[in-house]
PDB file of C-alpha atoms in Angstrom:
ATOM      1  CA  ASP A   1     -95.365 303.485 -14.397  1.00 63.00           C
ATOM      2  CA  ALA A   2     -94.863 305.526 -11.248  1.00 79.00           C
ATOM      3  CA  GLY A   3     -98.279 304.657  -9.880  1.00 94.00           C
ATOM      4  CA  VAL A   4    -100.786 307.131  -8.475  1.00 97.00           C
ATOM      5  CA  ILE A   5     -98.976 310.232  -7.285  1.00 97.00           C
ATOM      6  CA  GLN A   6    -100.379 312.433  -4.556  1.00 98.00           C
ATOM      7  CA  SER A   7     -99.063 315.686  -3.198  1.00 97.00           C
ATOM      8  CA  PRO A   8     -98.313 316.823  -0.649  1.00 97.00           C
ATOM      9  CA  ARG A   9     -97.600 313.795   1.555  1.00 96.00           C
ATOM     10  CA  HIS A  10     -98.223 315.825   4.675  1.00 97.00           C
ATOM     11  CA  GLU A  11    -100.073 319.088   5.198  1.00 97.00           C
ATOM     12  CA  VAL A  12    -100.501 321.064   8.372  1.00 97.00           C
ATOM     13  CA  THR A  13    -102.721 324.101   8.171  1.00 97.00           C
ATOM     14  CA  GLU A  14    -104.623 326.444  10.399  1.00 97.00           C
ATOM     15  CA  MET A  15    -108.361 326.346  10.740  1.00 97.00           C
ATOM     16  CA  GLY A  16    -110.027 328.534   8.161  1.00 97.00           C
ATOM     17  CA  GLN A  17    -107.325 328.171   5.555  1.00 97.00           C
ATOM     18  CA  GLU A  18    -107.845 326.712   2.113  1.00 97.00           C
ATOM     19  CA  VAL A  19    -106.288 323.323   1.449  1.00 98.00           C
ATOM     20  CA  THR A  20    -105.711 321.773  -1.979  1.00 98.00           C
ATOM     21  CA  LEU A  21    -104.750 318.145  -2.401  1.00 98.00           C
ATOM     22  CA  ARG A  22    -103.443 316.954  -5.734  1.00 98.00           C
ATOM     23  CA  CYS A  23    -103.517 313.659  -7.572  1.00 98.00           C
ATOM     24  CA  LYS A  24    -102.010 312.276 -10.756  1.00 98.00           C
ATOM     25  CA  PRO A  25    -103.668 308.965 -11.705  1.00 97.00           C
ATOM     26  CA  ILE A  26    -101.989 306.147 -13.569  1.00 96.00           C
ATOM     27  CA  SER A  27    -101.806 306.931 -17.264  1.00 95.00           C
ATOM     28  CA  GLY A  28    -104.641 305.308 -19.188  1.00 94.00           C
ATOM     29  CA  HIS A  29    -106.882 304.809 -16.185  1.00 94.00           C
ATOM     30  CA  ASN A  30    -110.436 306.008 -16.704  1.00 91.00           C
ATOM     31  CA  SER A  31    -111.746 306.101 -13.142  1.00 92.00           C
ATOM     32  CA  LEU A  32    -110.481 308.202 -10.254  1.00 94.00           C
ATOM     33  CA  PHE A  33    -111.537 308.077  -6.622  1.00 95.00           C
ATOM     34  CA  TRP A  34    -111.012 310.297  -3.593  1.00 97.00           C
ATOM     35  CA  TYR A  35    -111.239 308.605  -0.187  1.00 96.00           C
ATOM     36  CA  ARG A  36    -110.890 309.879   3.356  1.00 97.00           C
ATOM     37  CA  GLN A  37    -109.614 307.621   6.127  1.00 96.00           C
ATOM     38  CA  THR A  38    -110.087 308.259   9.836  1.00 94.00           C
ATOM     39  CA  MET A  39    -110.022 306.011  12.874  1.00 88.00           C
ATOM     40  CA  MET A  40    -113.661 306.730  13.616  1.00 87.00           C
ATOM     41  CA  ARG A  41    -115.179 306.387  10.148  1.00 87.00           C
ATOM     42  CA  GLY A  42    -112.729 304.159   8.296  1.00 89.00           C
ATOM     43  CA  LEU A  43    -112.392 304.565   4.531  1.00 92.00           C
ATOM     44  CA  GLU A  44    -115.061 306.833   3.107  1.00 92.00           C
ATOM     45  CA  LEU A  45    -115.583 307.373  -0.605  1.00 92.00           C
ATOM     46  CA  LEU A  46    -115.889 311.101  -1.156  1.00 95.00           C
ATOM     47  CA  ILE A  47    -116.272 311.300  -4.915  1.00 95.00           C
ATOM     48  CA  TYR A  48    -115.381 309.410  -8.030  1.00 91.00           C
ATOM     49  CA  PHE A  49    -114.872 310.371 -11.639  1.00 93.00           C
ATOM     50  CA  ASN A  50    -115.244 308.354 -14.806  1.00 91.00           C
ATOM     51  CA  ASN A  51    -113.599 309.775 -17.926  1.00 92.00           C
ATOM     52  CA  ASN A  52    -113.041 313.057 -16.034  1.00 94.00           C
ATOM     53  CA  VAL A  53    -116.757 313.418 -15.242  1.00 94.00           C
ATOM     54  CA  PRO A  54    -117.939 313.342 -11.616  1.00 93.00           C
ATOM     55  CA  ILE A  55    -120.269 310.361 -11.283  1.00 90.00           C
ATOM     56  CA  ASP A  56    -121.114 310.305  -7.603  1.00 89.00           C
ATOM     57  CA  ASP A  57    -120.257 313.016  -5.095  1.00 91.00           C
ATOM     58  CA  SER A  58    -122.727 311.919  -2.441  1.00 89.00           C
ATOM     59  CA  GLY A  59    -119.857 311.208  -0.074  1.00 90.00           C
ATOM     60  CA  MET A  60    -118.586 314.779  -0.060  1.00 93.00           C
ATOM     61  CA  PRO A  61    -119.303 315.848   3.517  1.00 87.00           C
ATOM     62  CA  GLU A  62    -120.112 319.510   3.046  1.00 85.00           C
ATOM     63  CA  ASP A  63    -120.058 322.372   0.604  1.00 91.00           C
ATOM     64  CA  ARG A  64    -116.635 323.189   1.946  1.00 95.00           C
ATOM     65  CA  PHE A  65    -115.344 320.259  -0.064  1.00 97.00           C
ATOM     66  CA  SER A  66    -114.977 320.377  -3.831  1.00 97.00           C
ATOM     67  CA  ALA A  67    -113.193 318.196  -6.373  1.00 97.00           C
ATOM     68  CA  LYS A  68    -112.214 318.738  -9.964  1.00 97.00           C
ATOM     69  CA  MET A  69    -110.690 316.705 -12.752  1.00 97.00           C
ATOM     70  CA  PRO A  70    -109.815 319.119 -15.541  1.00 96.00           C
ATOM     71  CA  ASN A  71    -108.096 316.410 -17.582  1.00 95.00           C
ATOM     72  CA  ALA A  72    -107.292 312.718 -17.518  1.00 94.00           C
ATOM     73  CA  SER A  73    -103.990 313.196 -15.723  1.00 95.00           C
ATOM     74  CA  PHE A  74    -104.867 315.511 -12.862  1.00 96.00           C
ATOM     75  CA  SER A  75    -107.398 315.935 -10.080  1.00 98.00           C
ATOM     76  CA  THR A  76    -107.710 318.187  -7.050  1.00 98.00           C
ATOM     77  CA  LEU A  77    -109.632 318.015  -3.811  1.00 98.00           C
ATOM     78  CA  LYS A  78    -110.125 321.373  -2.163  1.00 98.00           C
ATOM     79  CA  ILE A  79    -111.329 322.193   1.334  1.00 97.00           C
ATOM     80  CA  GLN A  80    -112.300 325.801   1.969  1.00 97.00           C
ATOM     81  CA  PRO A  81    -112.411 326.759   4.783  1.00 96.00           C
ATOM     82  CA  SER A  82    -110.713 323.872   6.575  1.00 97.00           C
ATOM     83  CA  GLU A  83    -111.751 322.754  10.065  1.00 96.00           C
ATOM     84  CA  PRO A  84    -110.011 320.554  12.668  1.00 97.00           C
ATOM     85  CA  ARG A  85    -112.494 317.734  12.025  1.00 95.00           C
ATOM     86  CA  ASP A  86    -111.205 317.529   8.449  1.00 97.00           C
ATOM     87  CA  SER A  87    -107.970 316.088   9.797  1.00 97.00           C
ATOM     88  CA  ALA A  88    -107.524 312.682   8.156  1.00 97.00           C
ATOM     89  CA  VAL A  89    -105.567 310.793   5.535  1.00 97.00           C
ATOM     90  CA  TYR A  90    -106.889 311.504   2.059  1.00 98.00           C
ATOM     91  CA  PHE A  91    -106.300 308.906  -0.617  1.00 98.00           C
ATOM     92  CA  CYS A  92    -106.581 309.178  -4.332  1.00 97.00           C
ATOM     93  CA  ALA A  93    -106.975 305.992  -6.373  1.00 95.00           C
ATOM     94  CA  SER A  94    -107.428 305.153 -10.029  1.00 94.00           C
ATOM     95  CA  SER A  95    -108.617 302.135 -11.984  1.00 92.00           C
ATOM     96  CA  LEU A  96    -108.337 301.107 -15.586  1.00 89.00           C
ATOM     97  CA  ARG A  97    -112.052 300.730 -16.180  1.00 80.00           C
ATOM     98  CA  GLN A  98    -115.261 299.994 -14.367  1.00 71.00           C
ATOM     99  CA  ASN A  99    -115.102 297.231 -11.783  1.00 73.00           C
ATOM    100  CA  THR A 100    -111.375 296.639 -12.004  1.00 82.00           C
ATOM    101  CA  GLU A 101    -109.115 297.018  -9.025  1.00 88.00           C
ATOM    102  CA  ALA A 102    -108.154 300.479  -7.834  1.00 91.00           C
ATOM    103  CA  PHE A 103    -104.544 301.469  -7.300  1.00 94.00           C
ATOM    104  CA  PHE A 104    -103.926 303.863  -4.470  1.00 96.00           C
ATOM    105  CA  GLY A 105    -101.549 306.730  -3.963  1.00 96.00           C
ATOM    106  CA  GLN A 106     -99.508 307.113  -0.789  1.00 95.00           C
ATOM    107  CA  GLY A 107    -102.128 309.396   0.710  1.00 96.00           C
ATOM    108  CA  THR A 108    -101.962 312.912   2.122  1.00 97.00           C
ATOM    109  CA  ARG A 109    -102.039 313.251   5.890  1.00 97.00           C
ATOM    110  CA  LEU A 110    -103.910 316.466   6.612  1.00 98.00           C
ATOM    111  CA  THR A 111    -103.790 318.078  10.021  1.00 98.00           C
ATOM    112  CA  VAL A 112    -105.911 321.156  10.659  1.00 98.00           C
ATOM    113  CA  VAL A 113    -105.021 322.976  13.869  1.00 97.00           C
TER     114      VAL A 113
ATOM    115  CA  ALA B   1    -126.922 300.884  -1.586  1.00 68.00           C
ATOM    116  CA  GLN B   2    -124.056 298.485  -1.378  1.00 77.00           C
ATOM    117  CA  THR B   3    -122.494 297.716   1.979  1.00 90.00           C
ATOM    118  CA  VAL B   4    -119.504 295.695   3.084  1.00 94.00           C
ATOM    119  CA  THR B   5    -119.288 294.248   6.581  1.00 96.00           C
ATOM    120  CA  GLN B   6    -116.214 292.960   8.354  1.00 96.00           C
ATOM    121  CA  SER B   7    -117.288 291.645  11.725  1.00 95.00           C
ATOM    122  CA  GLN B   8    -113.812 290.978  13.142  1.00 96.00           C
ATOM    123  CA  PRO B   9    -112.093 294.209  14.245  1.00 95.00           C
ATOM    124  CA  GLU B  10    -108.981 292.291  15.275  1.00 97.00           C
ATOM    125  CA  MET B  11    -107.522 288.849  14.663  1.00 97.00           C
ATOM    126  CA  SER B  12    -104.343 287.176  15.792  1.00 97.00           C
ATOM    127  CA  VAL B  13    -102.420 284.280  14.262  1.00 97.00           C
ATOM    128  CA  GLN B  14     -99.179 282.531  15.055  1.00 97.00           C
ATOM    129  CA  GLU B  15     -96.431 282.554  12.525  1.00 97.00           C
ATOM    130  CA  ALA B  16     -96.752 279.665  10.018  1.00 97.00           C
ATOM    131  CA  GLU B  17    -100.394 279.085  10.966  1.00 97.00           C
ATOM    132  CA  THR B  18    -103.527 279.749   8.909  1.00 98.00           C
ATOM    133  CA  VAL B  19    -106.080 282.478   9.539  1.00 98.00           C
ATOM    134  CA  THR B  20    -109.386 283.364   7.897  1.00 98.00           C
ATOM    135  CA  LEU B  21    -110.785 286.862   7.739  1.00 98.00           C
ATOM    136  CA  SER B  22    -114.514 287.256   7.201  1.00 98.00           C
ATOM    137  CA  CYS B  23    -116.421 289.597   4.932  1.00 98.00           C
ATOM    138  CA  THR B  24    -120.040 289.860   3.872  1.00 97.00           C
ATOM    139  CA  TYR B  25    -121.561 292.288   1.432  1.00 95.00           C
ATOM    140  CA  ASP B  26    -124.913 293.401   0.229  1.00 92.00           C
ATOM    141  CA  THR B  27    -125.700 294.369  -3.332  1.00 87.00           C
ATOM    142  CA  SER B  28    -128.546 294.199  -5.800  1.00 86.00           C
ATOM    143  CA  GLU B  29    -126.172 294.061  -8.753  1.00 84.00           C
ATOM    144  CA  SER B  30    -125.318 290.846 -10.567  1.00 83.00           C
ATOM    145  CA  ASP B  31    -122.079 292.055 -12.116  1.00 85.00           C
ATOM    146  CA  TYR B  32    -119.476 293.053  -9.573  1.00 90.00           C
ATOM    147  CA  TYR B  33    -115.977 292.428  -8.297  1.00 92.00           C
ATOM    148  CA  LEU B  34    -114.639 291.774  -4.836  1.00 95.00           C
ATOM    149  CA  PHE B  35    -111.207 292.605  -3.472  1.00 96.00           C
ATOM    150  CA  TRP B  36    -109.039 292.285  -0.415  1.00 98.00           C
ATOM    151  CA  TYR B  37    -106.596 295.077   0.281  1.00 97.00           C
ATOM    152  CA  LYS B  38    -103.800 295.151   2.826  1.00 97.00           C
ATOM    153  CA  GLN B  39    -102.713 298.320   4.617  1.00 96.00           C
ATOM    154  CA  PRO B  40     -99.453 297.977   6.579  1.00 95.00           C
ATOM    155  CA  PRO B  41     -98.266 300.691   8.990  1.00 92.00           C
ATOM    156  CA  SER B  42     -96.776 302.548   6.030  1.00 91.00           C
ATOM    157  CA  ARG B  43    -100.479 303.272   5.171  1.00 92.00           C
ATOM    158  CA  GLN B  44    -100.035 302.206   1.549  1.00 92.00           C
ATOM    159  CA  MET B  45    -103.099 300.346   0.253  1.00 95.00           C
ATOM    160  CA  ILE B  46    -101.978 297.157  -1.468  1.00 95.00           C
ATOM    161  CA  LEU B  47    -104.223 294.864  -3.503  1.00 95.00           C
ATOM    162  CA  VAL B  48    -103.997 291.301  -2.202  1.00 97.00           C
ATOM    163  CA  ILE B  49    -106.516 289.416  -4.319  1.00 97.00           C
ATOM    164  CA  ARG B  50    -109.538 289.947  -6.566  1.00 95.00           C
ATOM    165  CA  GLN B  51    -112.590 287.871  -7.460  1.00 95.00           C
ATOM    166  CA  GLU B  52    -115.032 288.371 -10.311  1.00 92.00           C
ATOM    167  CA  ALA B  53    -118.594 287.569  -9.298  1.00 90.00           C
ATOM    168  CA  TYR B  54    -119.288 285.600 -12.464  1.00 90.00           C
ATOM    169  CA  LYS B  55    -116.444 283.187 -11.770  1.00 90.00           C
ATOM    170  CA  GLN B  56    -117.291 280.181  -9.622  1.00 87.00           C
ATOM    171  CA  GLN B  57    -113.681 279.261  -9.011  1.00 93.00           C
ATOM    172  CA  ASN B  58    -112.163 280.838  -5.915  1.00 95.00           C
ATOM    173  CA  ALA B  59    -109.208 283.130  -6.568  1.00 95.00           C
ATOM    174  CA  THR B  60    -105.764 282.211  -5.270  1.00 95.00           C
ATOM    175  CA  GLU B  61    -102.555 284.245  -5.033  1.00 94.00           C
ATOM    176  CA  ASN B  62     -99.708 282.293  -3.491  1.00 96.00           C
ATOM    177  CA  ARG B  63    -100.484 282.011   0.247  1.00 97.00           C
ATOM    178  CA  PHE B  64    -103.722 283.982  -0.109  1.00 98.00           C
ATOM    179  CA  SER B  65    -107.006 282.452  -1.193  1.00 97.00           C
ATOM    180  CA  VAL B  66    -110.662 283.341  -0.937  1.00 97.00           C
ATOM    181  CA  ASN B  67    -113.854 281.462  -0.209  1.00 97.00           C
ATOM    182  CA  PHE B  68    -116.474 283.152  -2.357  1.00 96.00           C
ATOM    183  CA  GLN B  69    -120.059 282.157  -1.578  1.00 95.00           C
ATOM    184  CA  LYS B  70    -122.185 284.206  -3.962  1.00 93.00           C
ATOM    185  CA  ALA B  71    -125.588 283.119  -2.691  1.00 92.00           C
ATOM    186  CA  ALA B  72    -124.592 283.901   0.867  1.00 94.00           C
ATOM    187  CA  LYS B  73    -122.807 287.109  -0.219  1.00 94.00           C
ATOM    188  CA  SER B  74    -119.749 286.035   1.665  1.00 96.00           C
ATOM    189  CA  PHE B  75    -116.113 286.601   0.693  1.00 96.00           C
ATOM    190  CA  SER B  76    -113.550 285.413   3.227  1.00 98.00           C
ATOM    191  CA  LEU B  77    -109.763 285.613   2.936  1.00 98.00           C
ATOM    192  CA  LYS B  78    -107.530 282.751   4.013  1.00 98.00           C
ATOM    193  CA  ILE B  79    -103.872 283.396   4.707  1.00 98.00           C
ATOM    194  CA  SER B  80    -101.781 280.235   4.884  1.00 98.00           C
ATOM    195  CA  ASP B  81     -98.326 279.928   6.422  1.00 97.00           C
ATOM    196  CA  SER B  82     -98.675 283.360   8.024  1.00 97.00           C
ATOM    197  CA  GLN B  83     -95.581 285.540   8.105  1.00 97.00           C
ATOM    198  CA  LEU B  84     -94.641 288.507  10.264  1.00 96.00           C
ATOM    199  CA  GLY B  85     -94.954 290.718   7.200  1.00 96.00           C
ATOM    200  CA  ASP B  86     -98.633 289.829   6.930  1.00 97.00           C
ATOM    201  CA  ALA B  87     -99.391 291.956   9.973  1.00 97.00           C
ATOM    202  CA  ALA B  88    -101.574 294.810   8.738  1.00 97.00           C
ATOM    203  CA  MET B  89    -105.122 296.094   8.376  1.00 97.00           C
ATOM    204  CA  TYR B  90    -107.077 294.098   5.831  1.00 98.00           C
ATOM    205  CA  PHE B  91    -109.981 295.649   3.978  1.00 97.00           C
ATOM    206  CA  CYS B  92    -112.636 293.852   1.999  1.00 97.00           C
ATOM    207  CA  ALA B  93    -114.047 295.853  -0.908  1.00 95.00           C
ATOM    208  CA  HIS B  94    -116.911 295.554  -3.366  1.00 92.00           C
ATOM    209  CA  SER B  95    -116.965 297.184  -6.782  1.00 89.00           C
ATOM    210  CA  THR B  96    -119.912 297.770  -9.061  1.00 81.00           C
ATOM    211  CA  ALA B  97    -120.455 300.396 -11.738  1.00 71.00           C
ATOM    212  CA  SER B  98    -117.116 301.928 -10.796  1.00 65.00           C
ATOM    213  CA  LYS B  99    -118.084 302.520  -7.181  1.00 79.00           C
ATOM    214  CA  LEU B 100    -115.631 300.837  -4.825  1.00 86.00           C
ATOM    215  CA  THR B 101    -116.937 300.411  -1.265  1.00 89.00           C
ATOM    216  CA  PHE B 102    -114.791 299.246   1.633  1.00 92.00           C
ATOM    217  CA  GLY B 103    -115.504 297.471   4.882  1.00 94.00           C
ATOM    218  CA  THR B 104    -114.254 298.783   8.221  1.00 93.00           C
ATOM    219  CA  GLY B 105    -111.207 296.555   8.217  1.00 95.00           C
ATOM    220  CA  THR B 106    -109.684 293.766  10.323  1.00 97.00           C
ATOM    221  CA  ARG B 107    -106.398 294.338  12.100  1.00 96.00           C
ATOM    222  CA  LEU B 108    -104.266 291.184  11.851  1.00 98.00           C
ATOM    223  CA  GLN B 109    -101.517 290.528  14.355  1.00 97.00           C
ATOM    224  CA  VAL B 110     -98.926 287.853  13.687  1.00 97.00           C
ATOM    225  CA  THR B 111     -97.166 286.432  16.725  1.00 96.00           C
ATOM    226  CA  LEU B 112     -94.046 284.321  17.050  1.00 92.00           C
TER     227      LEU B 112
END
């Protein structure tokens, strides 16, 4: 298996623009997580899905952030409009079932200028 | 709410020596898992070791082992025979009902 695949690896965008981050989880995994990592706040759980259904989105910082999982093999995290403080590394991770270890993608480094 | 605390922002160890990284957690759940992840400069998150809460025996993976104290809600990581490649950020994580929560991390330096 190729592991969790995220795209793009790097994204530089101007403030106010829409940004879409993409994730392909490991085939057969039922849970999917979106995390944000910054120096100041560490690893923050933004949202997680179980069987394509959002279970907890309490970590999503603002209404500017939205996440979807239209099927078991694809998820997106969208920021609209983006702001400089959104600059961070965004990780997607998936796990086989509840309480098992999560496998992470390579992350997307987002820079909003 | 579950929390994970890593009280050591940075640690240093000499090559071939042993180091222990600390982690405490807080949860009201009885069924949960604990993990240590390693993040080298490449930023890839790599699973180091896992522990099921219902197991009394401490998990071991080669040079990595844990000291799991359930009553104290403590989960430390011991790295034996440290190698230069062990230098990284180490994150403790707690999982329950699919929610995986991380600590703030400990940066480990390995010196010659």
